[in-house]
Tab-separated table of C-alpha atoms in Angstrom:
chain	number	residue	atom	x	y	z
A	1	UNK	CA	32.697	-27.813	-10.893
A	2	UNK	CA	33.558	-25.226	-8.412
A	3	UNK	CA	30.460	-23.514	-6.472
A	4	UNK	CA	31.685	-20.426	-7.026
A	5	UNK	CA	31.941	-20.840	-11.190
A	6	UNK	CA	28.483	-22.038	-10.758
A	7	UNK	CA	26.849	-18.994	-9.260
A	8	UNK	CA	29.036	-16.710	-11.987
A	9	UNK	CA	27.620	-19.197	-14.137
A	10	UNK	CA	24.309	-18.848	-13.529
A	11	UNK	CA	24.303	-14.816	-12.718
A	12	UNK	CA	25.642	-14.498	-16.043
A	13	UNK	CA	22.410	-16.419	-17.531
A	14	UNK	CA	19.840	-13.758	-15.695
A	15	UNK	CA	18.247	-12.325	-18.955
A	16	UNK	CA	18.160	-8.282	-17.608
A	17	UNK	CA	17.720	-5.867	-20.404
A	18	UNK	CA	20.937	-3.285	-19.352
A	19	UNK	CA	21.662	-4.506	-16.020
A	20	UNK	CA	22.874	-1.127	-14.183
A	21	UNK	CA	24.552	-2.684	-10.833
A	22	UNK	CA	24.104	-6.148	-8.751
A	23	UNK	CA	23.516	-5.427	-4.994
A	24	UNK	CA	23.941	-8.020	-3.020
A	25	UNK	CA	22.185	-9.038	0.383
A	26	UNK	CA	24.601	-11.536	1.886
A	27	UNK	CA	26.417	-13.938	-0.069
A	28	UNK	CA	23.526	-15.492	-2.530
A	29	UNK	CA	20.859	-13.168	-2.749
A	30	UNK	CA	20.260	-9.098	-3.892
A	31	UNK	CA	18.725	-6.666	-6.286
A	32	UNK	CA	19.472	-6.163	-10.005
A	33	UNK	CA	19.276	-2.289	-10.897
A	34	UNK	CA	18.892	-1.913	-14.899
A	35	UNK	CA	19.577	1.109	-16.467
A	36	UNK	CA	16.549	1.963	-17.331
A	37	UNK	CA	14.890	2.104	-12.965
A	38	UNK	CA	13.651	-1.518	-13.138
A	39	UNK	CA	14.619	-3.292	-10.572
A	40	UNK	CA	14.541	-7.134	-10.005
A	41	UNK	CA	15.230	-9.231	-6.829
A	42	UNK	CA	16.970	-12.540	-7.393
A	43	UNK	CA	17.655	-15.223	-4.754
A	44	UNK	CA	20.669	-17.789	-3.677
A	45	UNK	CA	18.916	-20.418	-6.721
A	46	UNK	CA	19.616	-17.772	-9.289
A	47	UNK	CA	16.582	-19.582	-10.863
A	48	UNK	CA	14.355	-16.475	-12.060
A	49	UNK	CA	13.860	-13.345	-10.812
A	50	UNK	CA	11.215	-10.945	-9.340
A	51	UNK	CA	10.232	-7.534	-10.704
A	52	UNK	CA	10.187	-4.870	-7.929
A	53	UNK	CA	8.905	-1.495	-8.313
A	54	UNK	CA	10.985	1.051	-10.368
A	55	UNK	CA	13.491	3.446	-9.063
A	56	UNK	CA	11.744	7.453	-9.894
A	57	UNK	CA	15.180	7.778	-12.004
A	58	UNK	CA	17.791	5.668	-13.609
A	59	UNK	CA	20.326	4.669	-11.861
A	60	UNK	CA	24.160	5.157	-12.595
A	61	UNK	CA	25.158	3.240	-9.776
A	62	UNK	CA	24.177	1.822	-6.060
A	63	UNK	CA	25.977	-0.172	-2.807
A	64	UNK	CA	23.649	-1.499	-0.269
A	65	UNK	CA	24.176	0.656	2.821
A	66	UNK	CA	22.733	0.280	6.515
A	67	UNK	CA	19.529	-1.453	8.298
A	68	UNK	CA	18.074	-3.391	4.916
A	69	UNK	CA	18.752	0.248	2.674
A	70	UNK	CA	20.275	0.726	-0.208
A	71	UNK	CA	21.541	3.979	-1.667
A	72	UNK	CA	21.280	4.816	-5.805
A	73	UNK	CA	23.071	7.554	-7.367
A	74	UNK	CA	21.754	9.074	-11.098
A	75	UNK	CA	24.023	11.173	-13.232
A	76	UNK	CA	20.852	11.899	-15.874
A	77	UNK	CA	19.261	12.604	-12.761
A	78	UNK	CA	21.740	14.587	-11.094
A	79	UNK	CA	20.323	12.999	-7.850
A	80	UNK	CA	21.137	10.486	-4.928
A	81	UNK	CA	18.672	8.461	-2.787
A	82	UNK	CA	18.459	5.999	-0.044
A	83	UNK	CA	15.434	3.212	-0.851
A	84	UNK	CA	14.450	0.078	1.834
A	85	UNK	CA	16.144	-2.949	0.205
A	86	UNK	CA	12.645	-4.969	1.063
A	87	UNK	CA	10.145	-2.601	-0.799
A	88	UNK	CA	11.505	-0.267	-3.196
A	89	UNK	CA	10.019	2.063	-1.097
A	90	UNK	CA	12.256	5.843	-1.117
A	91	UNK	CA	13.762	6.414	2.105
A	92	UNK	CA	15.335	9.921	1.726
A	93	UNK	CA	16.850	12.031	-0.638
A	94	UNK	CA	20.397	12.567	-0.031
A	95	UNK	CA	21.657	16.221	0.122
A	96	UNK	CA	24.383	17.473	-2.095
A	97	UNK	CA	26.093	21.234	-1.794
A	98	UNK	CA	25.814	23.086	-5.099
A	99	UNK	CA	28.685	22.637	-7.756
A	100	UNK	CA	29.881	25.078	-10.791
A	101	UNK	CA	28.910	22.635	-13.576
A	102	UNK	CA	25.927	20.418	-13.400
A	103	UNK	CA	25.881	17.437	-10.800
A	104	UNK	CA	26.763	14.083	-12.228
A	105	UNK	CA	26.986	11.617	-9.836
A	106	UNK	CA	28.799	8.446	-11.708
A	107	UNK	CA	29.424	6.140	-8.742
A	108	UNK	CA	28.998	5.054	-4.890
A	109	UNK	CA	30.582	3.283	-2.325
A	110	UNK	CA	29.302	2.691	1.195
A	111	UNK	CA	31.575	1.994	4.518
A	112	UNK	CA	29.140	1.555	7.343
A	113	UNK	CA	27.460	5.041	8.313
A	114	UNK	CA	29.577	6.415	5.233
A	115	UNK	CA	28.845	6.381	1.059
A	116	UNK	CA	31.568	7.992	-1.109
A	117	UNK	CA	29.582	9.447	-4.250
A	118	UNK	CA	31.723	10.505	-7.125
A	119	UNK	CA	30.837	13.200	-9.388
A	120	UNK	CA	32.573	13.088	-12.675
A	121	UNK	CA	31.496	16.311	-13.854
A	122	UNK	CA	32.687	18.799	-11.159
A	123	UNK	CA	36.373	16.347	-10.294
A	124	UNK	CA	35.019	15.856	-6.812
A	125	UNK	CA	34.020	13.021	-4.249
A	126	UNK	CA	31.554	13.929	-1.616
A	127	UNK	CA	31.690	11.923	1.459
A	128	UNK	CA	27.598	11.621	2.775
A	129	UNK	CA	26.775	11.026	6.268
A	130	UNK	CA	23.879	8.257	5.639
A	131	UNK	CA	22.389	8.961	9.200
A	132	UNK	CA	22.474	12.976	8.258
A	133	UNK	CA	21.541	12.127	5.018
A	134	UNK	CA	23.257	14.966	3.360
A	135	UNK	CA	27.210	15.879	2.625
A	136	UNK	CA	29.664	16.698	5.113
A	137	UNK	CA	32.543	17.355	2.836
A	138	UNK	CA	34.100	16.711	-0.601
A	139	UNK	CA	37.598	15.739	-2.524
A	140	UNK	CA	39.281	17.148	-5.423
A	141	UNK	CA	39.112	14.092	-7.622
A	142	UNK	CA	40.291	14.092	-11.587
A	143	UNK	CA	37.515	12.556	-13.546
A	144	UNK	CA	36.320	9.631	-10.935
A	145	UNK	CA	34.618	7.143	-12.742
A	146	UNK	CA	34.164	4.369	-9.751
A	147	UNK	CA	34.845	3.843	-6.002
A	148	UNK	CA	35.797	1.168	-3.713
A	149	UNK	CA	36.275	1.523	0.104
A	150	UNK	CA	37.421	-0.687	2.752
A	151	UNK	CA	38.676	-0.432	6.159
A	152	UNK	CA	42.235	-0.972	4.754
């Protein structure tokens, strides 16, 4: 069997109720965000996991970002946060300019100092300085739904 097939395999067996996002710490090893703020760590076994404390909110999405953080975006929320990977402890709230319609952040990419958050109710993508902590600017986007970014 191929190694790979195995750990798909086994992720797929990880009984989560509403698993939100997988954030990974390396190749084997991250945090399971549900839905609902639980969050569970699971390691390169995939053999059980480990309740951590709750996220305040639910998430909609999260990427791991910079020195052992991790940054979580809520669209019921209307909120963005960076949390220590380690702890669940929060780290900072991220700052977002005001919109015309309510905030709904739906998605979030990181690129090293950077995090792309999409907000699917106002057509726009804010790009976050994760050492500032807050936006610096923002996109016209129709109706983004998810991001990916890479240094291509």
């Amino acid at each position: 069997m191929n190694p790979s097939t195995n750990i798909e395999q086994r992720i797929t067996e990880l009984e989560i109720k509403a698993p939100a996002v997988f954030l990974f710490e390396g190749a084997k090893d991250g945090i399971v965000l549900s839905e609902t703020g639980r969050a569970f760590r699971f390691d390169g076994s995939y053999g059980g996991l480990t309740e951590l404390e709750a996220l305040p909110f639910p998430p909609s999405d999260g990427a791991m970002a910079r020195n052992g953080l991790f940054i979580a975006v809520s669209a019921a929320a209307r909120r963005g946060a960076l949390f220590s990977a380690e702890d669940m402890s929060f780290n900072a709230e991220i700052e977002f300019p005001e919109t015309p319609g309510p905030f709904e952040p739906s998605a979030v990419a990181v690129y090293g100092d950077w995090a792309a958050v999409a907000d699917r109710n106002n057509a726009l993508v804010f790009i976050v300085s994760l050492n500032e902590k807050k936006t610096v600017f923002s996109l016209d986007a129709d109706s983004p739904r998810d991001l990916a970014w890479s240094p291509l």
